[in-house]
Amino acid sequence: MCTCNPRILSIQSHVVHGYVGNKSATFPLQVLGFEVDSINTVQFSTHTAYKHIKGNVLKNEELDELIEGLTLNDVDHYTHFLTGYSRSPDSLMKIAEIIQKLRSKNPNLIYVCDPVMGDNGKMYVPDEIMPVYRDQVVPLADVLTPNQFEAEILTGLKMNNFEDALKIIDALHDKGVKTVVISSTDLGGDKLMVGIASNGGSCYKIQVPLVDTNFTGTGDLFAALFLAWFHKTGSDLKLTMEKTMSTLQHIVQDTYVKARVVQPEGKIPPKMKELRLIQNKGVIEDPQITIMAEEIKK
Ligand SMILES: Nc1ncnc2c1ncn2[C@@H]1O[C@H](COP(=O)(O)OP(=O)(O)O)[C@@H](O)[C@H]1O
Ligand SMILES: Cc1ncc(COP(=O)(O)O)c(CN)c1O
């Protein structure tokens, strides 16, 4: 039996200070009306762009134990499963097992996989993670939200233009993914960030002005918002991209402007650009669409 209200199991990182992983996803999902059960793959003091990273990684036996507790109490009925930052191939294989288990309880479970591995040509998890995503986890995903770098390494293809992007998207559909969403690409040059989403039938691109700094936690926020709006709009891909991107733009711009008040010039340190989620609760709840998605004709 499946619960009627949306209920998510989210397996991602936890940071004591700041907003990545579950810290970036849970609050927006709750604000949008979702019950969120969260398992933390790591507990770090901060995300990994800070100078000092302290904390620990959840062991496989501990993950098993938590899932066992949910099963024994018969509270492992979910409408959605969301995964992000995982550090070890073993834990990722466990995630593949968990999906099958959850699907045996709810065959209609929607699995949203953010294959967090790296960005801008650099891995920030061990290299051995990639083949496990490619061969075992991605084929189980209903929705996949890689960035450009992650989409490239999962398919072994390079994205130099929109034609390449469509080939990469098709290669990911061929692995069994119903909805492929590339959260960010550099196809818009140095002024625009471009997101692309495809459900196999229609494909949309959405372009947003590039804010002149790197944010962390935005990919996790993107996956959570996409999940929420895809559910709320009855899988309307265009509207989901517009709601997701409009929310993100508001939050990154507000975060940037506030950081620049404190530091008008030069590189902004990580602690000054933690995403301003709580301050933008109203925007998360009811985002005004400021950016439109355009259909890409194949
Ligand atoms: N520098 C930026 N300027 C404008 N938007 C950004 C910027 N960084 C992130 N975003 C927003 O966050 C979303 C997720 O992008 P990104 O953080 O690059 O994903 P990932 O973490 O998966 O690499 C983008 O679609 C965009 O809306
Ligand atoms: C602990 C942790 N969790 C998650 C992420 C992913 O962040 P993003 O949403 O920017 O991809 C990072 C980024 N390095 C991280 O350090």
Short mmCIF file of C-alpha atoms and ligand atoms in Angstrom, two decimals:
data_model
loop_
_atom_site.label_atom_id
_atom_site.label_comp_id
_atom_site.label_asym_id
_atom_site.label_seq_id
_atom_site.Cartn_x
_atom_site.Cartn_y
_atom_site.Cartn_z
CA MET A 1 0.00 0.00 0.00
CA CYS A 2 1.34 3.41 -0.94
CA THR A 3 0.73 6.51 1.15
CA CYS A 4 -1.27 9.22 -0.66
CA ASN A 5 0.70 12.21 0.53
CA PRO A 6 4.13 12.69 -0.99
CA ARG A 7 6.74 11.18 1.24
CA ILE A 8 10.41 11.18 0.32
CA LEU A 9 13.38 9.15 1.48
CA SER A 10 16.40 11.37 0.88
CA ILE A 11 19.90 9.88 1.16
CA GLN A 12 22.46 12.69 0.92
CA SER A 13 25.19 14.43 2.88
CA HIS A 14 24.72 16.45 6.05
CA VAL A 15 26.80 19.44 7.03
CA VAL A 16 26.77 21.01 10.46
CA HIS A 17 27.23 24.49 9.02
CA GLY A 18 25.81 25.60 5.70
CA TYR A 19 23.65 24.20 2.94
CA VAL A 20 24.48 21.19 0.78
CA GLY A 21 22.93 17.73 0.51
CA ASN A 22 20.06 17.12 2.91
CA LYS A 23 20.59 20.57 4.44
CA SER A 24 19.92 22.10 1.03
CA ALA A 25 17.04 19.78 0.06
CA THR A 26 14.98 19.15 3.20
CA PHE A 27 13.79 22.64 4.10
CA PRO A 28 12.56 23.52 0.58
CA LEU A 29 10.82 20.15 0.25
CA GLN A 30 9.10 20.58 3.61
CA VAL A 31 8.06 24.12 2.73
CA LEU A 32 6.52 22.71 -0.46
CA GLY A 33 4.50 20.19 1.56
CA PHE A 34 6.56 17.02 1.38
CA GLU A 35 7.31 14.72 4.27
CA VAL A 36 11.07 14.12 4.20
CA ASP A 37 12.82 11.20 5.89
CA SER A 38 16.54 11.80 5.64
CA ILE A 39 19.57 9.55 5.93
CA ASN A 40 22.93 11.30 6.03
CA THR A 41 25.70 9.66 3.96
CA VAL A 42 28.29 11.83 5.68
CA GLN A 43 28.30 14.23 8.57
CA PHE A 44 30.89 16.89 7.82
CA SER A 45 31.50 20.17 9.57
CA THR A 46 31.07 22.01 6.24
CA HIS A 47 31.00 21.18 2.55
CA THR A 48 34.23 20.33 0.78
CA ALA A 49 35.03 23.76 -0.71
CA TYR A 50 36.07 24.93 2.77
CA LYS A 51 39.72 24.64 3.78
CA HIS A 52 39.24 22.19 6.66
CA ILE A 53 36.84 19.28 6.41
CA LYS A 54 36.14 17.28 9.53
CA GLY A 55 33.61 14.59 10.21
CA ASN A 56 32.74 11.07 9.20
CA VAL A 57 31.15 8.87 6.61
CA LEU A 58 28.17 6.58 7.28
CA LYS A 59 29.27 2.94 7.16
CA ASN A 60 27.38 0.44 5.03
CA GLU A 61 26.33 -1.56 8.11
CA GLU A 62 24.92 1.63 9.63
CA LEU A 63 22.93 2.37 6.48
CA ASP A 64 21.60 -1.22 6.53
CA GLU A 65 20.62 -0.83 10.16
CA LEU A 66 18.66 2.37 9.53
CA ILE A 67 16.78 0.80 6.62
CA GLU A 68 16.10 -2.30 8.73
CA GLY A 69 14.60 -0.10 11.47
CA LEU A 70 12.27 1.55 8.96
CA THR A 71 11.22 -1.82 7.56
CA LEU A 72 10.63 -3.42 10.98
CA ASN A 73 8.38 -0.52 11.96
CA ASP A 74 6.58 -0.66 8.61
CA VAL A 75 7.35 2.98 7.81
CA ASP A 76 9.28 2.33 4.61
CA HIS A 77 6.48 3.39 2.26
CA TYR A 78 7.61 6.25 0.06
CA THR A 79 6.33 7.99 -3.05
CA HIS A 80 9.81 9.33 -3.90
CA PHE A 81 13.42 8.39 -3.36
CA LEU A 82 16.09 11.08 -3.75
CA THR A 83 19.83 10.49 -3.67
CA GLY A 84 22.84 12.79 -3.90
CA TYR A 85 26.39 12.91 -2.57
CA SER A 86 27.73 9.42 -1.80
CA ARG A 87 31.41 8.83 -1.22
CA SER A 88 31.98 5.12 -1.71
CA PRO A 89 31.16 2.61 -4.47
CA ASP A 90 29.92 0.23 -1.77
CA SER A 91 27.39 2.69 -0.41
CA LEU A 92 26.18 3.35 -3.93
CA MET A 93 25.64 -0.38 -4.50
CA LYS A 94 23.62 -0.38 -1.29
CA ILE A 95 21.51 2.43 -2.73
CA ALA A 96 20.77 0.26 -5.77
CA GLU A 97 19.54 -2.46 -3.36
CA ILE A 98 17.44 0.02 -1.40
CA ILE A 99 15.65 1.21 -4.56
CA GLN A 100 14.58 -2.35 -5.36
CA LYS A 101 13.39 -2.81 -1.79
CA LEU A 102 11.36 0.41 -1.80
CA ARG A 103 9.88 -0.46 -5.19
CA SER A 104 8.71 -3.81 -3.81
CA LYS A 105 6.65 -1.75 -1.29
CA ASN A 106 5.54 0.83 -3.86
CA PRO A 107 5.92 -0.16 -7.52
CA ASN A 108 5.13 3.46 -8.50
CA LEU A 109 8.00 4.90 -6.46
CA ILE A 110 9.79 7.68 -8.34
CA TYR A 111 13.55 7.64 -8.04
CA VAL A 112 15.29 10.99 -8.56
CA CYS A 113 19.04 10.47 -8.83
CA ASP A 114 21.51 13.34 -8.69
CA PRO A 115 24.76 11.61 -9.67
CA VAL A 116 26.97 13.96 -7.67
CA MET A 117 30.55 13.39 -8.79
CA GLY A 118 32.15 16.69 -9.73
CA ASP A 119 31.99 19.87 -11.73
CA ASN A 120 34.04 21.90 -14.21
CA GLY A 121 36.15 18.90 -15.23
CA LYS A 122 37.05 17.84 -11.67
CA MET A 123 35.85 14.91 -9.54
CA TYR A 124 35.06 15.60 -5.87
CA VAL A 125 34.30 11.98 -5.01
CA PRO A 126 36.59 8.94 -5.65
CA ASP A 127 36.86 7.94 -9.35
CA GLU A 128 35.57 4.40 -8.68
CA ILE A 129 32.10 5.83 -8.05
CA MET A 130 31.50 6.57 -11.75
CA PRO A 131 31.12 3.01 -13.13
CA VAL A 132 28.73 2.12 -10.30
CA TYR A 133 26.51 5.06 -11.19
CA ARG A 134 26.78 4.30 -14.91
CA ASP A 135 26.09 0.57 -14.77
CA GLN A 136 24.01 0.00 -11.65
CA VAL A 137 22.29 3.12 -10.38
CA VAL A 138 21.48 5.29 -13.42
CA PRO A 139 19.48 2.49 -15.13
CA LEU A 140 17.15 2.48 -12.08
CA ALA A 141 16.47 6.24 -12.14
CA ASP A 142 13.19 7.78 -13.26
CA VAL A 143 14.71 11.25 -13.17
CA LEU A 144 18.44 11.95 -13.52
CA THR A 145 19.88 15.40 -12.78
CA PRO A 146 23.58 15.47 -13.76
CA ASN A 147 25.49 18.64 -14.52
CA GLN A 148 27.37 18.82 -17.83
CA PHE A 149 30.54 17.19 -16.49
CA GLU A 150 28.60 14.33 -14.89
CA ALA A 151 26.53 13.75 -18.06
CA GLU A 152 29.73 13.62 -20.10
CA ILE A 153 31.54 11.11 -17.92
CA LEU A 154 28.46 8.89 -17.58
CA THR A 155 28.15 8.60 -21.36
CA GLY A 156 31.79 9.00 -22.42
CA LEU A 157 30.66 11.76 -24.82
CA LYS A 158 31.73 15.42 -25.01
CA MET A 159 29.25 18.30 -25.05
CA ASN A 160 30.48 21.12 -27.28
CA ASN A 161 27.10 22.22 -28.67
CA PHE A 162 23.35 21.53 -28.46
CA GLU A 163 23.60 18.69 -30.96
CA ASP A 164 26.09 16.94 -28.64
CA ALA A 165 23.80 17.64 -25.66
CA LEU A 166 20.92 15.89 -27.42
CA LYS A 167 23.15 12.88 -28.16
CA ILE A 168 24.17 12.70 -24.51
CA ILE A 169 20.55 12.97 -23.41
CA ASP A 170 19.54 10.18 -25.81
CA ALA A 171 22.38 7.99 -24.50
CA LEU A 172 21.04 8.49 -20.97
CA HIS A 173 17.46 7.71 -22.09
CA ASP A 174 18.86 4.55 -23.69
CA LYS A 175 20.08 3.45 -20.27
CA GLY A 176 16.43 3.49 -19.14
CA VAL A 177 16.11 6.99 -17.61
CA LYS A 178 12.67 8.49 -18.35
CA THR A 179 13.47 12.11 -17.59
CA VAL A 180 16.94 13.51 -18.14
CA VAL A 181 17.68 16.96 -16.74
CA ILE A 182 21.08 18.53 -17.23
CA SER A 183 21.06 21.07 -14.42
CA SER A 184 23.78 23.30 -15.87
CA THR A 185 25.87 23.51 -19.03
CA ASP A 186 28.29 26.08 -20.38
CA LEU A 187 26.60 26.11 -23.81
CA GLY A 188 25.50 29.72 -23.22
CA GLY A 189 29.07 31.05 -23.19
CA ASP A 190 30.37 33.18 -20.33
CA LYS A 191 27.15 35.15 -19.72
CA LEU A 192 24.51 32.42 -19.50
CA MET A 193 24.05 29.11 -17.75
CA VAL A 194 21.87 26.69 -19.70
CA GLY A 195 19.78 23.86 -18.29
CA ILE A 196 18.22 21.20 -20.56
CA ALA A 197 15.41 18.75 -19.77
CA SER A 198 14.00 15.89 -21.84
CA ASN A 199 11.32 13.28 -21.31
CA GLY A 200 12.18 11.41 -24.48
CA GLY A 201 9.39 13.16 -26.40
CA SER A 202 9.91 16.86 -25.73
CA CYS A 203 13.12 18.66 -24.87
CA TYR A 204 13.44 22.14 -23.33
CA LYS A 205 16.30 24.51 -22.69
CA ILE A 206 16.28 27.31 -20.18
CA GLN A 207 18.93 30.00 -20.01
CA VAL A 208 19.74 32.03 -16.93
CA PRO A 209 22.20 34.87 -16.38
CA LEU A 210 25.46 33.53 -14.97
CA VAL A 211 26.29 34.95 -11.55
CA ASP A 212 30.01 35.57 -11.29
CA THR A 213 30.93 33.04 -8.57
CA ASN A 214 30.71 29.28 -7.89
CA PHE A 215 27.99 28.17 -5.52
CA THR A 216 27.84 24.89 -3.62
CA GLY A 217 24.58 23.16 -2.77
CA THR A 218 22.80 24.56 -5.83
CA GLY A 219 22.81 21.16 -7.56
CA ASP A 220 21.20 19.55 -4.50
CA LEU A 221 18.64 22.34 -4.30
CA PHE A 222 17.95 21.94 -8.03
CA ALA A 223 17.23 18.19 -7.71
CA ALA A 224 14.94 18.73 -4.70
CA LEU A 225 12.98 21.55 -6.37
CA PHE A 226 12.71 19.59 -9.62
CA LEU A 227 11.30 16.60 -7.73
CA ALA A 228 8.78 18.81 -5.93
CA TRP A 229 7.55 20.73 -8.98
CA PHE A 230 7.46 17.65 -11.21
CA HIS A 231 5.09 16.10 -8.68
CA LYS A 232 3.03 19.26 -8.12
CA THR A 233 2.60 20.01 -11.85
CA GLY A 234 1.67 16.44 -12.78
CA SER A 235 4.98 15.93 -14.63
CA ASP A 236 4.75 19.14 -16.70
CA LEU A 237 8.41 19.31 -17.76
CA LYS A 238 8.39 22.91 -19.06
CA LEU A 239 6.63 24.37 -16.03
CA THR A 240 8.80 22.31 -13.67
CA MET A 241 11.98 23.71 -15.26
CA GLU A 242 10.59 27.26 -15.06
CA LYS A 243 9.59 27.00 -11.39
CA THR A 244 12.89 25.29 -10.47
CA MET A 245 15.15 27.71 -12.33
CA SER A 246 13.20 30.82 -11.25
CA THR A 247 13.53 29.80 -7.59
CA LEU A 248 17.24 29.09 -7.97
CA GLN A 249 17.91 32.37 -9.74
CA HIS A 250 16.24 34.34 -7.02
CA ILE A 251 18.23 32.52 -4.33
CA VAL A 252 21.65 32.68 -6.01
CA GLN A 253 21.24 36.34 -6.89
CA ASP A 254 20.10 37.27 -3.40
CA THR A 255 22.98 35.25 -1.90
CA TYR A 256 25.47 36.95 -4.24
CA VAL A 257 24.19 40.49 -3.63
CA LYS A 258 24.31 40.04 0.17
CA ALA A 259 27.86 38.62 -0.03
CA ARG A 260 29.00 41.54 -2.17
CA VAL A 261 27.76 43.98 0.46
CA VAL A 262 30.23 42.43 2.89
CA GLN A 263 32.97 41.86 0.32
CA PRO A 264 32.60 44.25 -2.64
CA GLU A 265 35.52 42.85 -4.65
CA GLY A 266 37.60 39.71 -5.19
CA LYS A 267 36.89 36.05 -4.57
CA ILE A 268 34.01 35.37 -2.17
CA PRO A 269 34.96 32.79 0.49
CA PRO A 270 32.61 29.79 0.94
CA LYS A 271 31.26 30.95 4.29
CA MET A 272 29.94 34.17 2.74
CA LYS A 273 27.98 32.45 0.00
CA GLU A 274 26.02 29.79 1.83
CA LEU A 275 22.62 29.71 0.11
CA ARG A 276 20.04 32.04 1.68
CA LEU A 277 17.25 29.47 1.87
CA ILE A 278 15.43 30.50 5.01
CA GLN A 279 15.42 34.16 4.01
CA ASN A 280 13.81 33.14 0.71
CA LYS A 281 11.14 30.85 2.12
CA GLY A 282 8.37 32.86 0.40
CA VAL A 283 10.06 32.47 -3.00
CA ILE A 284 10.44 28.72 -2.50
CA GLU A 285 6.75 28.40 -1.63
CA ASP A 286 5.45 30.48 -4.50
CA PRO A 287 8.06 31.22 -7.17
CA GLN A 288 7.09 33.79 -9.76
CA ILE A 289 8.24 32.59 -13.16
CA THR A 290 10.95 34.98 -14.28
CA ILE A 291 12.55 32.76 -16.91
CA MET A 292 10.83 30.81 -19.66
CA ALA A 293 11.91 27.44 -21.08
CA GLU A 294 12.04 27.03 -24.86
CA GLU A 295 11.41 23.81 -26.73
CA ILE A 296 14.38 22.41 -28.65
CA LYS A 297 13.12 20.80 -31.84
CA LYS A 298 15.00 17.62 -32.69
N1 LIG B 1 26.98 30.88 -10.91
C1 LIG B 1 25.68 30.67 -11.13
N2 LIG B 1 24.94 31.59 -11.77
C2 LIG B 1 23.63 31.41 -12.00
N3 LIG B 1 22.95 30.30 -11.62
C3 LIG B 1 23.63 29.35 -10.96
C4 LIG B 1 25.03 29.48 -10.69
N4 LIG B 1 25.43 28.35 -10.05
C5 LIG B 1 24.35 27.57 -9.93
N5 LIG B 1 23.26 28.14 -10.48
C6 LIG B 1 21.90 27.60 -10.50
O1 LIG B 1 21.94 26.34 -9.88
C7 LIG B 1 21.52 25.29 -10.75
C8 LIG B 1 22.36 24.07 -10.50
O2 LIG B 1 23.63 24.27 -11.06
P1 LIG B 1 24.95 23.65 -10.52
O3 LIG B 1 25.16 24.12 -9.14
O4 LIG B 1 26.03 23.97 -11.50
O5 LIG B 1 24.64 22.13 -10.49
P2 LIG B 1 25.64 21.03 -9.95
O6 LIG B 1 25.88 21.30 -8.50
O7 LIG B 1 24.90 19.78 -10.21
O8 LIG B 1 26.88 21.24 -10.72
C9 LIG B 1 21.63 25.89 -12.16
O9 LIG B 1 20.66 25.34 -13.02
C10 LIG B 1 21.38 27.37 -11.90
O10 LIG B 1 19.98 27.61 -11.86
C1 LIG B 2 29.46 17.34 1.43
C2 LIG B 2 28.93 17.76 0.09
N1 LIG B 2 27.69 17.40 -0.29
C3 LIG B 2 27.19 17.74 -1.49
C4 LIG B 2 27.92 18.48 -2.40
C5 LIG B 2 27.29 18.80 -3.73
O1 LIG B 2 27.07 20.15 -3.89
P1 LIG B 2 26.35 20.71 -5.21
O2 LIG B 2 24.90 20.78 -4.89
O3 LIG B 2 26.96 22.05 -5.42
O4 LIG B 2 26.61 19.75 -6.32
C6 LIG B 2 29.20 18.89 -2.05
C7 LIG B 2 30.00 19.70 -3.02
N2 LIG B 2 31.35 19.48 -3.01
C8 LIG B 2 29.72 18.52 -0.78
O5 LIG B 2 30.93 18.90 -0.39
#
